[in-house]
């Protein structure tokens, strides 16, 4: 007599599982399915570890764009101790690793954030990459991979040209964002820097607000001729911080892009309001009654409703984390396991 009841229970469980599967919003694709095998492996030693370099597990960045112009979004990953990787979308969630031929490896750099921009307005997406950690001459200079398009065989390649454009920023950069701050029709550049000092960054001290701090951010004006000029002090970007998040948006709805920076440690976040004359003013106290402390993540939907030109529908660069100092809680590009994709 128990058989019908047991059968009904099994059928109900199967139906319940089926309903749950049908309601799933995302499906996990394995590296074997997608071909995306990037893993940002971090190897510690007795001279280089979480105690000697606190930001060793901050992680890299990821950017997406149709780099080869086939109508499908491709994926670019930055690596710290490993090389950058570029995966071209071949359709049906299958990607091809073209990193070597594309010339984007930067194996001698500790790459962090990345942002896509058409720097020369030729219709092919380019990639600006922030670099950090290393201290040798030129080892922190940020990178600009300019898309060269496809050759006769259909191979995609990039050329590193940050110095030629004048935006090889030498700071300990965490990320960057492009914005048209003067509304002249071209994109200018804000670089997020976070320099670790010899003194503990959690110790109270006077804040440096004259732009002379080693951990001051940088701002570059687009000259409109394929070059940029560093106008950091001229633009009023003078408040120091330990920046980990960056967002662009029209905070006061005046039609001009403003800048929000989330800072680690005891430094306040910064809200640079555009003065419409080529300068910004930090108006955090005027606009915010509360702000986070020690922020790592920055969710930035405010750019999605703006009408001014920006490099993408959502201009944001941030360190994504759910807990401090726990590598297992970091974003996927900094985990030691193979990258997986949720679709």
Short mmCIF file of C-alpha atoms in Angstrom, two decimals:
data_model
loop_
_atom_site.label_atom_id
_atom_site.label_comp_id
_atom_site.label_asym_id
_atom_site.label_seq_id
_atom_site.Cartn_x
_atom_site.Cartn_y
_atom_site.Cartn_z
CA UNK A 1 0.00 0.00 0.00
CA UNK A 2 2.97 2.29 0.41
CA UNK A 3 4.04 2.03 -3.24
CA UNK A 4 1.53 4.59 -4.62
CA UNK A 5 2.42 7.07 -1.89
CA UNK A 6 6.13 6.65 -2.55
CA UNK A 7 5.58 7.04 -6.29
CA UNK A 8 3.59 10.22 -5.75
CA UNK A 9 6.34 11.60 -3.53
CA UNK A 10 8.99 10.89 -6.17
CA UNK A 11 6.89 12.47 -8.93
CA UNK A 12 6.22 15.55 -6.80
CA UNK A 13 9.95 15.93 -6.04
CA UNK A 14 10.81 15.58 -9.73
CA UNK A 15 8.20 18.17 -10.63
CA UNK A 16 9.52 20.53 -7.96
CA UNK A 17 13.10 20.19 -9.23
CA UNK A 18 11.90 20.74 -12.79
CA UNK A 19 10.08 23.93 -11.77
CA UNK A 20 13.13 25.18 -9.92
CA UNK A 21 15.33 24.55 -12.94
CA UNK A 22 12.92 26.35 -15.24
CA UNK A 23 12.94 29.40 -12.96
CA UNK A 24 16.73 29.71 -12.91
CA UNK A 25 17.81 33.07 -14.31
CA UNK A 26 21.45 32.14 -15.01
CA UNK A 27 23.16 29.01 -16.23
CA UNK A 28 26.72 28.17 -15.24
CA UNK A 29 29.03 27.46 -18.18
CA UNK A 30 32.23 25.58 -17.45
CA UNK A 31 35.67 26.44 -18.89
CA UNK A 32 35.43 23.29 -20.98
CA UNK A 33 32.27 24.62 -22.61
CA UNK A 34 33.32 28.24 -23.10
CA UNK A 35 37.07 27.93 -23.65
CA UNK A 36 37.64 30.65 -21.03
CA UNK A 37 40.41 29.28 -18.82
CA UNK A 38 41.84 32.50 -17.39
CA UNK A 39 42.97 32.22 -13.76
CA UNK A 40 44.63 35.08 -11.91
CA UNK A 41 47.06 32.93 -9.94
CA UNK A 42 48.81 34.72 -7.07
CA UNK A 43 51.93 33.03 -5.69
CA UNK A 44 53.17 34.30 -2.33
CA UNK A 45 56.69 33.99 -0.96
CA UNK A 46 58.53 34.90 2.23
CA UNK A 47 59.39 38.31 0.75
CA UNK A 48 56.12 39.00 -1.11
CA UNK A 49 52.85 38.21 0.63
CA UNK A 50 49.78 39.70 2.30
CA UNK A 51 51.95 41.06 5.13
CA UNK A 52 54.55 42.77 2.93
CA UNK A 53 52.05 44.04 0.32
CA UNK A 54 48.53 44.48 1.63
CA UNK A 55 46.91 44.79 -1.78
CA UNK A 56 48.37 41.59 -3.22
CA UNK A 57 44.88 40.06 -3.50
CA UNK A 58 43.09 43.12 -4.90
CA UNK A 59 42.73 41.29 -8.19
CA UNK A 60 42.60 42.26 -11.82
CA UNK A 61 39.94 43.66 -14.09
CA UNK A 62 37.65 42.56 -16.88
CA UNK A 63 36.32 44.44 -19.89
CA UNK A 64 33.89 43.48 -22.62
CA UNK A 65 33.44 44.85 -26.14
CA UNK A 66 33.09 43.64 -29.71
CA UNK A 67 36.82 43.92 -30.40
CA UNK A 68 36.76 42.02 -33.71
CA UNK A 69 33.52 43.59 -34.97
CA UNK A 70 31.66 40.33 -35.57
CA UNK A 71 28.60 41.46 -33.66
CA UNK A 72 29.36 39.48 -30.49
CA UNK A 73 30.79 40.71 -27.14
CA UNK A 74 34.35 39.55 -26.41
CA UNK A 75 36.15 39.33 -23.05
CA UNK A 76 39.43 40.87 -21.88
CA UNK A 77 41.01 39.93 -18.53
CA UNK A 78 43.93 41.62 -16.80
CA UNK A 79 46.41 39.58 -14.79
CA UNK A 80 48.66 40.40 -11.85
CA UNK A 81 51.38 37.75 -11.87
CA UNK A 82 49.95 36.18 -15.02
CA UNK A 83 49.56 37.63 -18.50
CA UNK A 84 46.42 39.38 -19.73
CA UNK A 85 44.08 37.31 -21.87
CA UNK A 86 41.71 38.18 -24.71
CA UNK A 87 38.89 35.82 -25.68
CA UNK A 88 36.96 36.39 -28.91
CA UNK A 89 33.33 35.33 -28.98
CA UNK A 90 32.66 32.77 -31.71
CA UNK A 91 28.99 32.36 -30.85
CA UNK A 92 27.04 29.78 -28.88
CA UNK A 93 29.04 30.72 -25.77
CA UNK A 94 32.29 29.51 -27.31
CA UNK A 95 35.40 31.72 -27.07
CA UNK A 96 38.81 31.59 -28.72
CA UNK A 97 41.96 32.68 -26.86
CA UNK A 98 43.84 35.06 -29.19
CA UNK A 99 46.01 36.70 -26.53
CA UNK A 100 49.41 36.00 -28.06
CA UNK A 101 48.60 37.13 -31.59
CA UNK A 102 46.67 40.15 -30.29
CA UNK A 103 49.71 41.54 -28.44
CA UNK A 104 47.97 42.36 -25.16
CA UNK A 105 49.84 40.06 -22.77
CA UNK A 106 51.89 42.63 -20.78
CA UNK A 107 53.64 39.79 -18.99
CA UNK A 108 56.04 42.13 -17.16
CA UNK A 109 53.29 44.27 -15.60
CA UNK A 110 50.96 43.95 -12.61
CA UNK A 111 47.73 44.92 -14.37
CA UNK A 112 44.66 45.97 -12.40
CA UNK A 113 41.60 47.79 -13.79
CA UNK A 114 40.71 48.07 -17.46
CA UNK A 115 38.34 50.22 -19.49
CA UNK A 116 37.25 50.13 -23.12
CA UNK A 117 37.34 53.29 -25.23
CA UNK A 118 37.59 54.13 -28.92
CA UNK A 119 40.58 56.39 -28.37
CA UNK A 120 41.10 57.33 -32.03
CA UNK A 121 37.44 57.16 -33.10
CA UNK A 122 38.10 54.65 -35.86
CA UNK A 123 35.22 52.39 -34.84
CA UNK A 124 37.45 49.69 -33.29
CA UNK A 125 37.38 49.39 -29.46
CA UNK A 126 40.69 50.04 -27.68
CA UNK A 127 41.70 49.08 -24.13
CA UNK A 128 43.24 51.24 -21.39
CA UNK A 129 44.87 49.21 -18.63
CA UNK A 130 45.89 50.42 -15.17
CA UNK A 131 49.07 48.97 -13.67
CA UNK A 132 50.44 48.88 -10.13
CA UNK A 133 52.57 47.12 -7.51
CA UNK A 134 55.96 46.98 -9.25
CA UNK A 135 58.51 49.71 -8.54
CA UNK A 136 61.09 49.54 -11.34
CA UNK A 137 61.46 52.33 -13.93
CA UNK A 138 58.41 52.37 -16.18
CA UNK A 139 56.92 49.24 -14.63
CA UNK A 140 53.90 51.14 -13.38
CA UNK A 141 53.24 53.12 -16.54
CA UNK A 142 49.65 52.50 -17.58
CA UNK A 143 49.02 50.83 -20.93
CA UNK A 144 46.88 51.73 -23.94
CA UNK A 145 46.24 48.92 -26.41
CA UNK A 146 45.06 50.52 -29.64
CA UNK A 147 43.05 48.19 -31.86
CA UNK A 148 44.73 47.73 -35.24
CA UNK A 149 41.83 45.82 -36.74
CA UNK A 150 42.22 42.61 -38.70
CA UNK A 151 44.96 41.68 -41.13
CA UNK A 152 44.47 39.88 -44.46
CA UNK A 153 44.15 36.57 -42.63
CA UNK A 154 41.52 37.96 -40.29
CA UNK A 155 43.79 38.08 -37.24
CA UNK A 156 43.12 40.83 -34.70
CA UNK A 157 46.00 42.79 -33.16
CA UNK A 158 46.65 45.72 -30.82
CA UNK A 159 49.52 48.20 -30.44
CA UNK A 160 50.55 49.61 -27.07
CA UNK A 161 50.56 53.43 -27.44
CA UNK A 162 50.01 55.00 -24.00
CA UNK A 163 53.21 57.07 -24.19
CA UNK A 164 52.36 58.39 -27.65
CA UNK A 165 48.99 59.59 -26.39
CA UNK A 166 50.48 61.02 -23.18
CA UNK A 167 48.50 58.86 -20.77
CA UNK A 168 51.14 56.39 -19.51
CA UNK A 169 50.34 57.43 -15.94
CA UNK A 170 53.11 56.23 -13.55
CA UNK A 171 51.00 56.02 -10.39
CA UNK A 172 49.93 52.91 -8.50
CA UNK A 173 46.73 52.79 -10.52
CA UNK A 174 43.63 50.80 -9.62
CA UNK A 175 41.44 51.81 -12.53
CA UNK A 176 40.35 54.60 -14.87
CA UNK A 177 37.33 56.15 -16.56
CA UNK A 178 36.85 58.20 -19.71
CA UNK A 179 34.45 61.15 -19.72
CA UNK A 180 33.86 64.35 -21.68
CA UNK A 181 34.25 66.74 -18.74
CA UNK A 182 34.39 69.91 -20.86
CA UNK A 183 31.72 68.85 -23.36
CA UNK A 184 33.98 69.51 -26.34
CA UNK A 185 33.07 66.23 -28.02
CA UNK A 186 36.08 64.10 -27.08
CA UNK A 187 36.80 61.86 -24.10
CA UNK A 188 39.11 62.92 -21.28
CA UNK A 189 40.64 60.57 -18.72
CA UNK A 190 40.48 60.16 -14.94
CA UNK A 191 43.04 57.75 -13.41
CA UNK A 192 42.41 56.23 -9.98
CA UNK A 193 45.59 55.89 -7.90
CA UNK A 194 46.19 54.18 -4.57
CA UNK A 195 49.76 54.41 -3.29
CA UNK A 196 50.74 52.55 -0.15
CA UNK A 197 52.81 54.69 2.19
CA UNK A 198 55.49 53.69 4.70
CA UNK A 199 53.25 54.89 7.54
CA UNK A 200 50.08 52.97 8.35
CA UNK A 201 47.21 54.36 6.23
CA UNK A 202 44.83 53.82 9.16
CA UNK A 203 46.69 56.26 11.41
CA UNK A 204 45.08 59.67 11.85
CA UNK A 205 46.92 62.57 10.23
CA UNK A 206 46.16 65.77 8.38
CA UNK A 207 44.61 65.21 4.96
CA UNK A 208 46.59 66.43 1.94
CA UNK A 209 44.32 68.53 -0.27
CA UNK A 210 46.76 70.48 -2.44
CA UNK A 211 47.45 67.71 -4.97
CA UNK A 212 50.95 66.97 -3.67
CA UNK A 213 50.15 63.59 -2.09
CA UNK A 214 51.74 60.52 -3.63
CA UNK A 215 48.31 58.88 -3.68
CA UNK A 216 46.61 61.74 -5.54
CA UNK A 217 44.56 60.75 -8.59
CA UNK A 218 45.38 62.02 -12.09
CA UNK A 219 43.32 63.80 -14.72
CA UNK A 220 44.14 64.14 -18.43
CA UNK A 221 42.48 66.50 -20.92
CA UNK A 222 42.02 65.28 -24.48
CA UNK A 223 43.65 67.81 -26.80
CA UNK A 224 41.65 66.58 -29.77
CA UNK A 225 44.76 65.78 -31.82
CA UNK A 226 45.60 62.30 -30.56
CA UNK A 227 47.35 63.56 -27.43
CA UNK A 228 46.41 64.26 -23.81
CA UNK A 229 47.69 66.81 -21.28
CA UNK A 230 47.93 66.19 -17.54
CA UNK A 231 45.71 68.89 -15.99
CA UNK A 232 45.27 67.30 -12.55
CA UNK A 233 45.95 70.43 -10.48
CA UNK A 234 44.37 72.77 -13.02
CA UNK A 235 41.16 70.72 -12.91
CA UNK A 236 41.03 70.76 -9.11
CA UNK A 237 41.75 67.06 -8.58
CA UNK A 238 43.73 67.69 -5.40
CA UNK A 239 42.29 65.50 -2.62
CA UNK A 240 44.35 62.49 -1.67
CA UNK A 241 42.77 59.08 -1.17
CA UNK A 242 43.23 55.36 -1.34
CA UNK A 243 40.93 54.91 -4.33
CA UNK A 244 39.38 51.55 -5.10
CA UNK A 245 36.17 52.59 -6.86
CA UNK A 246 35.35 55.15 -9.55
CA UNK A 247 32.05 56.20 -11.12
CA UNK A 248 31.02 58.92 -13.58
CA UNK A 249 27.57 60.46 -13.53
CA UNK A 250 25.58 63.69 -13.60
CA UNK A 251 24.91 63.91 -9.87
CA UNK A 252 23.20 67.32 -9.86
CA UNK A 253 21.43 66.96 -13.23
CA UNK A 254 23.06 70.00 -14.81
CA UNK A 255 24.17 68.15 -17.95
CA UNK A 256 27.84 67.99 -16.96
CA UNK A 257 29.61 64.79 -15.81
CA UNK A 258 30.69 64.54 -12.17
CA UNK A 259 33.11 62.10 -10.55
CA UNK A 260 32.66 59.88 -7.49
CA UNK A 261 35.66 58.13 -5.89
CA UNK A 262 35.36 55.54 -3.12
CA UNK A 263 38.44 55.46 -0.88
CA UNK A 264 39.88 52.78 1.36
CA UNK A 265 41.10 53.23 4.95
CA UNK A 266 40.30 56.42 6.88
CA UNK A 267 40.05 58.74 3.88
CA UNK A 268 36.62 60.02 2.95
CA UNK A 269 35.00 59.31 -0.37
CA UNK A 270 35.28 62.15 -2.87
CA UNK A 271 32.50 63.69 -4.95
CA UNK A 272 33.95 66.03 -7.57
CA UNK A 273 31.18 68.25 -8.94
CA UNK A 274 31.83 69.68 -12.39
CA UNK A 275 32.01 73.50 -12.28
CA UNK A 276 31.40 73.75 -16.06
CA UNK A 277 34.63 75.71 -16.52
CA UNK A 278 37.25 72.97 -16.73
CA UNK A 279 37.47 72.48 -12.95
CA UNK A 280 35.91 70.30 -10.26
CA UNK A 281 35.13 70.98 -6.60
CA UNK A 282 34.91 68.33 -3.91
CA UNK A 283 31.36 68.71 -2.56
CA UNK A 284 31.04 65.49 -0.60
CA UNK A 285 29.78 67.30 2.52
CA UNK A 286 27.16 69.21 0.53
CA UNK A 287 25.66 66.18 -1.23
CA UNK A 288 26.20 63.26 1.17
CA UNK A 289 24.97 62.92 4.72
CA UNK A 290 26.43 59.43 5.02
CA UNK A 291 29.21 57.55 3.26
CA UNK A 292 30.94 54.22 3.58
CA UNK A 293 34.30 53.61 5.19
CA UNK A 294 36.93 51.20 3.87
CA UNK A 295 34.86 50.65 0.68
CA UNK A 296 35.98 48.10 -1.88
CA UNK A 297 32.99 47.88 -4.14
CA UNK A 298 31.20 50.66 -5.98
CA UNK A 299 27.91 50.03 -7.73
CA UNK A 300 27.47 52.83 -10.21
CA UNK A 301 24.12 52.94 -12.03
CA UNK A 302 24.10 56.73 -12.13
CA UNK A 303 25.86 56.81 -15.52
CA UNK A 304 23.05 54.90 -17.22
CA UNK A 305 20.72 57.91 -17.29
CA UNK A 306 23.14 60.54 -18.49
CA UNK A 307 23.17 62.10 -21.94
CA UNK A 308 26.78 63.27 -22.05
CA UNK A 309 29.35 61.19 -23.99
CA UNK A 310 31.02 58.48 -21.96
CA UNK A 311 33.09 55.45 -22.95
CA UNK A 312 30.30 52.94 -22.26
CA UNK A 313 26.72 52.86 -20.95
CA UNK A 314 28.15 52.23 -17.49
CA UNK A 315 31.44 53.93 -16.67
CA UNK A 316 32.80 52.31 -13.55
CA UNK A 317 36.04 50.91 -12.21
CA UNK A 318 36.04 49.22 -8.85
CA UNK A 319 37.64 46.61 -6.69
CA UNK A 320 34.86 44.11 -6.05
CA UNK A 321 34.92 42.28 -2.74
CA UNK A 322 32.57 41.16 0.00
CA UNK A 323 35.09 40.91 2.85
CA UNK A 324 38.47 42.43 3.56
CA UNK A 325 41.61 40.31 3.51
CA UNK A 326 39.84 37.11 2.50
CA UNK A 327 41.00 35.95 -0.95
CA UNK A 328 38.08 33.53 -1.18
CA UNK A 329 35.67 36.46 -1.12
CA UNK A 330 37.22 38.35 -4.00
CA UNK A 331 35.99 38.71 -7.57
CA UNK A 332 36.40 35.77 -9.93
CA UNK A 333 39.42 37.21 -11.75
CA UNK A 334 41.49 37.09 -8.60
CA UNK A 335 40.62 33.58 -7.49
CA UNK A 336 43.10 30.79 -8.04
CA UNK A 337 40.45 28.53 -9.55
CA UNK A 338 39.62 28.61 -13.23
CA UNK A 339 37.30 31.37 -14.38
CA UNK A 340 33.67 30.36 -14.81
CA UNK A 341 30.95 32.26 -16.62
CA UNK A 342 27.34 32.76 -15.53
CA UNK A 343 25.01 33.44 -18.45
#
